[in-house]
């Protein structure tokens, strides 16, 4: 994902086949509690711990400390008990829920039953034979040395009688130890303290008027009055897909042809049934449920075995040609349910001649304010409906009135903390960073209010006075690392427009200021504290550029991960956690003061990304990782990614809450953020590239509603200075049929949740345990599905699965082979593994799926075509299975995982092509060649292709790496190890994996 680390492994023992030899770049953290602006939190009583704090003290919780910051580990209230009123901003008071709520017997509006859409192309896969299960080679996924006999699967054979290990239900409750919990997984306390429990006061669920929806088959869904599903093979063909794994006695070779296996060569396909059923739902890019058929009972949930939840990307870029409408309610105030605070949306209903509206989430009947009143027509629709986007669109931005603010909306604010020690000078990082910031000054959002400031550091901290009246910045050096103070009260963070000249002078001179610096130390912790002290009045984005392991002052770190004995033990995961509590405490302080952190890490040696990344994880930021950075090679990538970070639309001082209908609640949140008030995600700075996953559970044994509604509300300050609430609303039907849940499964959302859960598990367990948990869960889900159909239809040895889950096995394999989870010590450098974990925790669905199952396309034919129209490219490219067999020695291929390109030159590739693409470097070793455009049609075409592929997703810059067939170990580490369907270095391939899964499904099936 990140830059390549050409042969520069810090761990010489590592075999050359390390997959992401060039680590993936970025990850994103999670914000955590802190002062949140006004907002929605208001109605929910914060849960305070009843017992004495058992957590490390949390320094910023109390009254605002003086400018001089003392050791944060001095006594102060624990973070769990941070009262919402702490900190500089006051929370906007809102009336609490009425203690007794009017009992309104209601049902979800008796809406028309949404027709389900038929699934396309569900066909029985051709039968393929396979050797008897006993002869199937097991698939070892772990890398720890295992005896070759028996099961090669590194773990013990899973015991199916045991409950599925790990994952949310068994995680510690947050109220006990918000920080003790591992990465980004925040569990909501039990129902008793849930907001819904309190707000439902005296609500008594009415008896069902009609039987809950129960779709026995799609046929029935379309024709509810039709007969029960036809039994027999005919209906089977429609209901699910299957794969024959019948045994073939006497066969030794696996008879399963890899070509027939399902694979996602079309990439992510957003679920359409969801939007077609409920056309007023928000676009799936903002919210995707793991199944859009909500189970009607807890027993259904437990039988489903897959995670029930959603992936939310609240600021995803709007579909082309669409904009999220901005709605100004300043005259009436924003219309919200007075009980559950749901925002008015397309699913509320108006009654009583237009004087009342019923909340679709909690069913309360609310008054319509006089200014918002409109008559209803004969069908009960408001006559002004056409002018009310909030009643028509699933996604809107409400302009927030002043009562949603604790203070005036903050200006966009960028603060840079730059390592200027010798390694940063030598690898050219400082120069690229300075140039890039300077080139982006005109595009920073928020002109003319934008604020900017800088600190540099090595063994000391260097502040810069940027006062607008100066002709050049004044540097002030603070050497006392134990007692950091600000040398100036003001002018360290300044208005960019006013101080533009000083800022430019500073950036122009920065590289030369330190060009002779030979300081090797890093006072990283004290420098972060200094930046915090400068920024705390305002908040904003803190961009940290770090080249070395922090060596001085608070937060200093030491080399970890080189003790081989730790691996494979129950202490292994500690290496993936921050070493020093300073980092979590600092992250909590930063979040509290609305400061989001992005960490750019560049070292060629161990820098403890597990610790550094914590700053980004809990502040809603991300990690950009450029191992072994050299400006000559990786400069363009850094330039592009830093520029995007600086110029993409950002939501400031934000908080997000997700509401859902009664009987259902969110139980855990996964991503980069910090959680407050049990269900408020604090996000100091959030953008379109960040996604969050949540898990749901049923509060009632049986749901009485026919439809469940979800509403995501993100309160934020836009760069233009407006305070807004972005609201996404969606509805999903409740079903009583397990088969329907499977049919309506969204594999993208499932994989997103699985990834986050598995990565979190690596922070509390061995890698092998995380992989085994994932595998077991897949097996259970498929077995349950198999039980639904197999017996009744005597399917015997066929592996059956719903069409919606046809890629489940493959993505499970891909996840097990992904950088955060794969192998063991020798397979991935520790920093690289942690960086990838942070990154994947925040990726939107599409980006994540692309990373897990990258594109492999052949392009030599296309490059040679005499007449090519622009636009032809999309029609010509065909994604290939990720197996070595896809590679033809006469071909030229692009491997594209969304983070980089690998361009593979077949040994027999036409010399013309190679010469045209490489020019004079035609015969050189490709590790030393940088791809550049030459003056010929073939070269220009290739560059155009790369540009087009890159433009599809600008969140990361994809450097092209060139490799020639047979050039080892480079070919292995850049490409072959990523052909995840192949067996590789002791780990099984797709055929082995699916065979193994099938055997497990059949046990006790
Ligand atoms: Zn309500």
Short mmCIF file of N, CA and C in Angstrom, two decimals, residues 776-908:
data_model
loop_
_atom_site.label_atom_id
_atom_site.label_comp_id
_atom_site.label_asym_id
_atom_site.label_seq_id
_atom_site.Cartn_x
_atom_site.Cartn_y
_atom_site.Cartn_z
N UNK A 776 -13.82 -20.05 11.04
CA UNK A 776 -14.90 -20.75 11.72
C UNK A 776 -16.24 -20.08 11.47
N UNK A 777 -16.19 -18.77 11.43
CA UNK A 777 -17.44 -18.05 11.23
C UNK A 777 -17.98 -18.28 9.82
N UNK A 778 -17.09 -18.32 8.87
CA UNK A 778 -17.52 -18.60 7.50
C UNK A 778 -18.12 -20.00 7.42
N UNK A 779 -17.46 -20.94 8.05
CA UNK A 779 -17.96 -22.32 8.04
C UNK A 779 -19.34 -22.40 8.65
N UNK A 780 -19.51 -21.74 9.77
CA UNK A 780 -20.82 -21.81 10.44
C UNK A 780 -21.93 -21.23 9.58
N UNK A 781 -21.62 -20.11 8.95
CA UNK A 781 -22.65 -19.49 8.12
C UNK A 781 -23.02 -20.40 6.96
N UNK A 782 -22.01 -20.97 6.32
CA UNK A 782 -22.30 -21.83 5.17
C UNK A 782 -22.99 -23.12 5.61
N UNK A 783 -22.63 -23.60 6.77
CA UNK A 783 -23.27 -24.83 7.23
C UNK A 783 -24.75 -24.59 7.53
N UNK A 784 -25.01 -23.46 8.15
CA UNK A 784 -26.40 -23.16 8.46
C UNK A 784 -27.22 -23.06 7.17
N UNK A 785 -26.61 -22.43 6.21
CA UNK A 785 -27.31 -22.29 4.93
C UNK A 785 -27.50 -23.66 4.28
N UNK A 786 -26.46 -24.45 4.37
CA UNK A 786 -26.53 -25.80 3.81
C UNK A 786 -27.66 -26.58 4.47
N UNK A 787 -27.77 -26.44 5.77
CA UNK A 787 -28.82 -27.16 6.48
C UNK A 787 -30.21 -26.74 6.02
N UNK A 788 -30.30 -25.52 5.56
CA UNK A 788 -31.60 -25.05 5.09
C UNK A 788 -32.08 -25.84 3.88
N UNK A 789 -31.14 -26.24 3.06
CA UNK A 789 -31.53 -26.79 1.76
C UNK A 789 -31.02 -28.19 1.47
N UNK A 790 -29.85 -28.50 1.99
CA UNK A 790 -29.17 -29.69 1.50
C UNK A 790 -29.94 -30.97 1.77
N UNK A 791 -30.44 -31.11 2.98
CA UNK A 791 -31.08 -32.36 3.32
C UNK A 791 -32.33 -32.55 2.48
N UNK A 792 -33.11 -31.49 2.46
CA UNK A 792 -34.37 -31.63 1.77
C UNK A 792 -34.17 -31.90 0.28
N UNK A 793 -33.09 -31.45 -0.25
CA UNK A 793 -32.88 -31.66 -1.68
C UNK A 793 -31.79 -32.68 -1.97
N UNK A 794 -31.33 -33.34 -0.96
CA UNK A 794 -30.32 -34.39 -1.12
C UNK A 794 -29.16 -33.92 -1.98
N UNK A 795 -28.58 -32.88 -1.54
CA UNK A 795 -27.51 -32.32 -2.35
C UNK A 795 -26.16 -32.99 -2.13
N UNK A 796 -26.11 -33.81 -1.13
CA UNK A 796 -24.92 -34.61 -0.93
C UNK A 796 -23.66 -33.79 -0.86
N UNK A 797 -22.79 -34.07 -1.77
CA UNK A 797 -21.46 -33.48 -1.68
C UNK A 797 -21.36 -32.09 -2.28
N UNK A 798 -22.47 -31.57 -2.70
CA UNK A 798 -22.37 -30.23 -3.29
C UNK A 798 -22.19 -29.19 -2.19
N UNK A 799 -21.38 -28.23 -2.52
CA UNK A 799 -21.25 -27.11 -1.61
C UNK A 799 -22.25 -26.07 -2.07
N UNK A 800 -23.12 -25.65 -1.19
CA UNK A 800 -24.12 -24.69 -1.64
C UNK A 800 -24.00 -23.41 -0.85
N UNK A 801 -24.34 -22.35 -1.49
CA UNK A 801 -24.22 -21.03 -0.87
C UNK A 801 -25.16 -20.09 -1.60
N UNK A 802 -25.62 -19.08 -0.91
CA UNK A 802 -26.48 -18.12 -1.60
C UNK A 802 -25.65 -17.34 -2.62
N UNK A 803 -26.28 -16.95 -3.67
CA UNK A 803 -25.56 -16.19 -4.69
C UNK A 803 -24.90 -14.95 -4.09
N UNK A 804 -25.57 -14.36 -3.11
CA UNK A 804 -25.02 -13.15 -2.50
C UNK A 804 -23.70 -13.42 -1.79
N UNK A 805 -23.45 -14.66 -1.45
CA UNK A 805 -22.23 -14.99 -0.70
C UNK A 805 -21.25 -15.82 -1.52
N UNK A 806 -21.38 -15.74 -2.82
CA UNK A 806 -20.53 -16.61 -3.62
C UNK A 806 -19.05 -16.26 -3.49
N UNK A 807 -18.75 -15.02 -3.07
CA UNK A 807 -17.34 -14.66 -2.91
C UNK A 807 -16.88 -14.73 -1.46
N UNK A 808 -17.76 -15.22 -0.60
CA UNK A 808 -17.40 -15.20 0.82
C UNK A 808 -16.12 -15.98 1.10
N UNK A 809 -16.02 -17.17 0.54
CA UNK A 809 -14.82 -17.97 0.78
C UNK A 809 -13.57 -17.27 0.27
N UNK A 810 -13.68 -16.73 -0.92
CA UNK A 810 -12.49 -16.11 -1.50
C UNK A 810 -12.05 -14.89 -0.70
N UNK A 811 -13.00 -14.07 -0.29
CA UNK A 811 -12.63 -12.90 0.51
C UNK A 811 -12.09 -13.34 1.88
N UNK A 812 -12.61 -14.43 2.38
CA UNK A 812 -12.07 -14.95 3.64
C UNK A 812 -10.61 -15.35 3.48
N UNK A 813 -10.33 -15.99 2.37
CA UNK A 813 -8.95 -16.37 2.07
C UNK A 813 -8.08 -15.13 1.91
N UNK A 814 -8.61 -14.16 1.16
CA UNK A 814 -7.86 -12.94 0.92
C UNK A 814 -7.56 -12.20 2.23
N UNK A 815 -8.53 -12.20 3.10
CA UNK A 815 -8.34 -11.52 4.38
C UNK A 815 -7.28 -12.25 5.21
N UNK A 816 -7.34 -13.57 5.18
CA UNK A 816 -6.34 -14.34 5.92
C UNK A 816 -4.94 -14.12 5.37
N UNK A 817 -4.86 -13.77 4.11
CA UNK A 817 -3.56 -13.52 3.50
C UNK A 817 -3.25 -12.03 3.41
N UNK A 818 -4.07 -11.19 4.01
CA UNK A 818 -3.81 -9.76 3.95
C UNK A 818 -2.70 -9.40 4.94
N UNK A 819 -2.09 -8.26 4.74
CA UNK A 819 -0.91 -7.90 5.53
C UNK A 819 -1.16 -7.91 7.05
N UNK A 820 -2.29 -7.41 7.52
CA UNK A 820 -2.46 -7.43 8.98
C UNK A 820 -2.60 -8.83 9.57
N UNK A 821 -3.02 -9.79 8.76
CA UNK A 821 -3.36 -11.11 9.31
C UNK A 821 -2.46 -12.25 8.87
N UNK A 822 -1.72 -12.06 7.82
CA UNK A 822 -1.07 -13.20 7.20
C UNK A 822 0.10 -13.73 8.03
N UNK A 823 0.37 -14.99 7.84
CA UNK A 823 1.59 -15.60 8.30
C UNK A 823 1.97 -15.33 9.73
N UNK A 824 3.26 -15.09 9.91
CA UNK A 824 3.78 -14.86 11.24
C UNK A 824 4.91 -13.87 11.18
N UNK A 825 5.83 -14.02 12.09
CA UNK A 825 6.92 -13.06 12.24
C UNK A 825 7.64 -12.78 10.94
N UNK A 826 7.99 -13.83 10.25
CA UNK A 826 8.88 -13.66 9.10
C UNK A 826 8.16 -13.15 7.86
N UNK A 827 6.87 -13.12 7.89
CA UNK A 827 6.15 -12.80 6.66
C UNK A 827 5.93 -11.32 6.42
N UNK A 828 5.80 -10.56 7.50
CA UNK A 828 5.56 -9.13 7.35
C UNK A 828 6.31 -8.41 8.46
N UNK A 829 6.95 -7.33 8.13
CA UNK A 829 7.56 -6.52 9.18
C UNK A 829 6.48 -5.99 10.11
N UNK A 830 6.87 -5.86 11.36
CA UNK A 830 5.91 -5.46 12.36
C UNK A 830 5.27 -4.10 12.04
N UNK A 831 6.09 -3.13 11.68
CA UNK A 831 5.55 -1.80 11.37
C UNK A 831 4.60 -1.84 10.18
N UNK A 832 4.99 -2.63 9.22
CA UNK A 832 4.18 -2.73 8.01
C UNK A 832 2.82 -3.35 8.34
N UNK A 833 2.86 -4.33 9.18
CA UNK A 833 1.63 -5.01 9.57
C UNK A 833 0.70 -4.05 10.33
N UNK A 834 1.29 -3.32 11.24
CA UNK A 834 0.46 -2.39 12.03
C UNK A 834 -0.10 -1.28 11.14
N UNK A 835 0.75 -0.77 10.25
CA UNK A 835 0.28 0.30 9.37
C UNK A 835 -0.88 -0.19 8.50
N UNK A 836 -0.76 -1.39 7.99
CA UNK A 836 -1.83 -1.93 7.15
C UNK A 836 -3.10 -2.12 7.97
N UNK A 837 -2.94 -2.54 9.20
CA UNK A 837 -4.11 -2.72 10.07
C UNK A 837 -4.82 -1.40 10.30
N UNK A 838 -4.07 -0.37 10.61
CA UNK A 838 -4.69 0.95 10.82
C UNK A 838 -5.42 1.40 9.54
N UNK A 839 -4.78 1.19 8.42
CA UNK A 839 -5.37 1.63 7.15
C UNK A 839 -6.68 0.90 6.87
N UNK A 840 -6.65 -0.41 7.01
CA UNK A 840 -7.83 -1.18 6.63
C UNK A 840 -9.01 -0.92 7.56
N UNK A 841 -8.72 -0.50 8.77
CA UNK A 841 -9.82 -0.21 9.70
C UNK A 841 -10.69 0.94 9.21
N UNK A 842 -10.15 1.78 8.34
CA UNK A 842 -10.89 2.98 7.94
C UNK A 842 -11.35 2.96 6.49
N UNK A 843 -11.00 1.92 5.74
CA UNK A 843 -11.28 1.97 4.30
C UNK A 843 -12.77 1.83 3.99
N UNK A 844 -13.25 2.63 3.06
CA UNK A 844 -14.59 2.40 2.53
C UNK A 844 -14.66 1.04 1.82
N UNK A 845 -15.87 0.56 1.64
CA UNK A 845 -16.07 -0.81 1.15
C UNK A 845 -15.33 -1.08 -0.16
N UNK A 846 -15.54 -0.21 -1.14
CA UNK A 846 -14.94 -0.46 -2.47
C UNK A 846 -13.43 -0.58 -2.38
N UNK A 847 -12.86 0.34 -1.66
CA UNK A 847 -11.39 0.38 -1.57
C UNK A 847 -10.87 -0.88 -0.86
N UNK A 848 -11.59 -1.29 0.13
CA UNK A 848 -11.17 -2.48 0.88
C UNK A 848 -11.24 -3.73 0.00
N UNK A 849 -12.33 -3.88 -0.74
CA UNK A 849 -12.47 -5.06 -1.58
C UNK A 849 -11.39 -5.10 -2.66
N UNK A 850 -11.08 -3.92 -3.17
CA UNK A 850 -10.03 -3.85 -4.19
C UNK A 850 -8.68 -4.26 -3.62
N UNK A 851 -8.43 -3.86 -2.40
CA UNK A 851 -7.17 -4.24 -1.75
C UNK A 851 -7.13 -5.74 -1.49
N UNK A 852 -8.25 -6.30 -1.10
CA UNK A 852 -8.27 -7.72 -0.77
C UNK A 852 -8.19 -8.59 -2.03
N UNK A 853 -8.86 -8.17 -3.08
CA UNK A 853 -8.79 -8.93 -4.33
C UNK A 853 -8.46 -7.97 -5.47
N UNK A 854 -7.17 -7.68 -5.63
CA UNK A 854 -6.74 -6.67 -6.61
C UNK A 854 -7.02 -7.09 -8.05
N UNK A 855 -6.90 -6.09 -8.91
CA UNK A 855 -7.07 -6.35 -10.35
C UNK A 855 -5.77 -6.86 -10.96
N UNK A 856 -5.92 -7.78 -11.87
CA UNK A 856 -4.77 -8.19 -12.69
C UNK A 856 -5.27 -8.13 -14.12
N UNK A 857 -4.66 -7.28 -14.93
CA UNK A 857 -5.13 -7.17 -16.30
C UNK A 857 -3.96 -7.25 -17.28
N UNK A 858 -4.25 -7.80 -18.43
CA UNK A 858 -3.22 -7.90 -19.48
C UNK A 858 -3.42 -6.77 -20.47
N UNK A 859 -2.32 -6.11 -20.84
CA UNK A 859 -2.51 -4.91 -21.65
C UNK A 859 -1.67 -4.87 -22.92
N UNK A 860 -0.83 -5.87 -23.18
CA UNK A 860 0.04 -5.75 -24.35
C UNK A 860 -0.74 -5.66 -25.67
N UNK A 861 -1.80 -6.44 -25.78
CA UNK A 861 -2.61 -6.36 -27.00
C UNK A 861 -3.17 -4.97 -27.19
N UNK A 862 -3.64 -4.44 -26.11
CA UNK A 862 -4.25 -3.11 -26.18
C UNK A 862 -3.22 -2.05 -26.60
N UNK A 863 -2.01 -2.18 -26.06
CA UNK A 863 -0.98 -1.19 -26.39
C UNK A 863 -0.61 -1.23 -27.86
N UNK A 864 -0.75 -2.41 -28.48
CA UNK A 864 -0.33 -2.55 -29.87
C UNK A 864 -1.41 -2.21 -30.87
N UNK A 865 -2.64 -2.13 -30.39
CA UNK A 865 -3.75 -1.89 -31.34
C UNK A 865 -3.51 -0.60 -32.12
N UNK A 866 -3.76 -0.70 -33.41
CA UNK A 866 -3.43 0.46 -34.23
C UNK A 866 -4.38 1.63 -33.99
N UNK A 867 -5.66 1.33 -33.93
CA UNK A 867 -6.56 2.45 -33.70
C UNK A 867 -7.35 2.21 -32.43
N UNK A 868 -7.11 3.03 -31.48
CA UNK A 868 -7.80 2.88 -30.22
C UNK A 868 -8.51 4.17 -29.88
N UNK A 869 -9.76 4.04 -29.61
CA UNK A 869 -10.51 5.21 -29.19
C UNK A 869 -10.33 5.37 -27.69
N UNK A 870 -10.28 6.59 -27.29
CA UNK A 870 -10.26 6.77 -25.84
C UNK A 870 -11.62 6.32 -25.34
N UNK A 871 -11.65 5.64 -24.28
CA UNK A 871 -12.92 5.09 -23.80
C UNK A 871 -13.00 3.61 -24.09
N UNK A 872 -12.21 3.17 -25.08
CA UNK A 872 -12.19 1.75 -25.38
C UNK A 872 -11.65 0.93 -24.23
N UNK A 873 -10.79 1.58 -23.50
CA UNK A 873 -10.05 0.87 -22.49
C UNK A 873 -10.95 0.09 -21.54
N UNK A 874 -11.99 0.77 -21.07
CA UNK A 874 -12.88 0.12 -20.10
C UNK A 874 -13.51 -1.14 -20.68
N UNK A 875 -13.73 -1.09 -22.00
CA UNK A 875 -14.36 -2.26 -22.62
C UNK A 875 -13.38 -3.40 -22.84
N UNK A 876 -12.14 -3.04 -22.94
CA UNK A 876 -11.16 -4.05 -23.30
C UNK A 876 -10.57 -4.76 -22.09
N UNK A 877 -10.38 -4.01 -21.02
CA UNK A 877 -9.71 -4.66 -19.90
C UNK A 877 -10.58 -5.76 -19.32
N UNK A 878 -9.94 -6.83 -19.01
CA UNK A 878 -10.62 -7.96 -18.39
C UNK A 878 -9.81 -8.36 -17.18
N UNK A 879 -10.45 -8.34 -16.04
CA UNK A 879 -9.71 -8.75 -14.84
C UNK A 879 -9.50 -10.26 -14.86
N UNK A 880 -8.34 -10.66 -14.42
CA UNK A 880 -7.96 -12.07 -14.46
C UNK A 880 -7.89 -12.64 -13.06
N UNK A 881 -8.08 -13.96 -12.97
CA UNK A 881 -7.92 -14.59 -11.65
C UNK A 881 -6.50 -14.39 -11.12
N UNK A 882 -6.38 -14.26 -9.82
CA UNK A 882 -5.07 -14.03 -9.22
C UNK A 882 -4.33 -15.35 -9.02
N UNK A 883 -3.93 -15.92 -10.15
CA UNK A 883 -3.15 -17.15 -10.13
C UNK A 883 -2.01 -16.98 -11.14
N UNK A 884 -0.92 -17.68 -10.89
CA UNK A 884 0.23 -17.56 -11.78
C UNK A 884 -0.13 -17.98 -13.20
N UNK A 885 -1.10 -18.89 -13.29
CA UNK A 885 -1.51 -19.37 -14.60
C UNK A 885 -2.09 -18.26 -15.48
N UNK A 886 -2.50 -17.17 -14.86
CA UNK A 886 -3.02 -16.05 -15.64
C UNK A 886 -1.92 -15.33 -16.40
N UNK A 887 -0.68 -15.53 -15.98
CA UNK A 887 0.42 -14.78 -16.58
C UNK A 887 1.01 -15.54 -17.77
N UNK A 888 1.06 -14.86 -18.90
CA UNK A 888 1.62 -15.44 -20.12
C UNK A 888 2.96 -14.75 -20.37
N UNK A 889 3.98 -15.55 -20.63
CA UNK A 889 5.32 -15.00 -20.82
C UNK A 889 5.39 -13.96 -21.94
N UNK A 890 4.43 -14.02 -22.83
CA UNK A 890 4.45 -13.06 -23.95
C UNK A 890 3.71 -11.78 -23.63
N UNK A 891 3.21 -11.68 -22.41
CA UNK A 891 2.32 -10.57 -22.10
C UNK A 891 2.92 -9.51 -21.21
N UNK A 892 2.18 -8.41 -21.10
CA UNK A 892 2.50 -7.32 -20.18
C UNK A 892 1.26 -7.12 -19.31
N UNK A 893 1.44 -7.10 -18.00
CA UNK A 893 0.30 -7.10 -17.09
C UNK A 893 0.39 -5.96 -16.08
N UNK A 894 -0.76 -5.52 -15.65
CA UNK A 894 -0.80 -4.54 -14.55
C UNK A 894 -1.53 -5.19 -13.38
N UNK A 895 -0.86 -5.15 -12.25
CA UNK A 895 -1.49 -5.57 -10.99
C UNK A 895 -1.81 -4.30 -10.23
N UNK A 896 -3.05 -4.16 -9.79
CA UNK A 896 -3.52 -2.89 -9.23
C UNK A 896 -4.34 -3.17 -7.97
N UNK A 897 -3.77 -2.83 -6.82
CA UNK A 897 -4.49 -3.09 -5.57
C UNK A 897 -5.05 -1.82 -4.95
N UNK A 898 -5.01 -0.73 -5.72
CA UNK A 898 -5.53 0.53 -5.20
C UNK A 898 -4.49 1.34 -4.45
N UNK A 899 -3.34 0.74 -4.15
CA UNK A 899 -2.30 1.45 -3.44
C UNK A 899 -1.02 1.58 -4.25
N UNK A 900 -0.87 0.73 -5.23
CA UNK A 900 0.28 0.78 -6.12
C UNK A 900 -0.02 -0.06 -7.35
N UNK A 901 0.82 0.14 -8.37
CA UNK A 901 0.76 -0.71 -9.56
C UNK A 901 2.02 -1.56 -9.60
N UNK A 902 1.86 -2.79 -10.03
CA UNK A 902 3.02 -3.58 -10.38
C UNK A 902 2.87 -3.92 -11.86
N UNK A 903 3.88 -3.58 -12.62
CA UNK A 903 3.82 -3.86 -14.06
C UNK A 903 4.79 -5.00 -14.36
N UNK A 904 4.23 -6.08 -14.83
CA UNK A 904 5.00 -7.32 -15.02
C UNK A 904 5.29 -7.52 -16.49
N UNK A 905 6.57 -7.66 -16.79
CA UNK A 905 7.01 -7.87 -18.16
C UNK A 905 7.30 -9.35 -18.36
N UNK A 906 6.53 -9.99 -19.21
CA UNK A 906 6.80 -11.40 -19.50
C UNK A 906 8.14 -11.56 -20.20
N UNK A 907 8.77 -12.70 -20.00
CA UNK A 907 10.10 -12.91 -20.55
C UNK A 907 10.09 -12.86 -22.08
N UNK A 908 8.98 -13.28 -22.65
CA UNK A 908 8.91 -13.32 -24.11
C UNK A 908 8.14 -12.13 -24.68
#
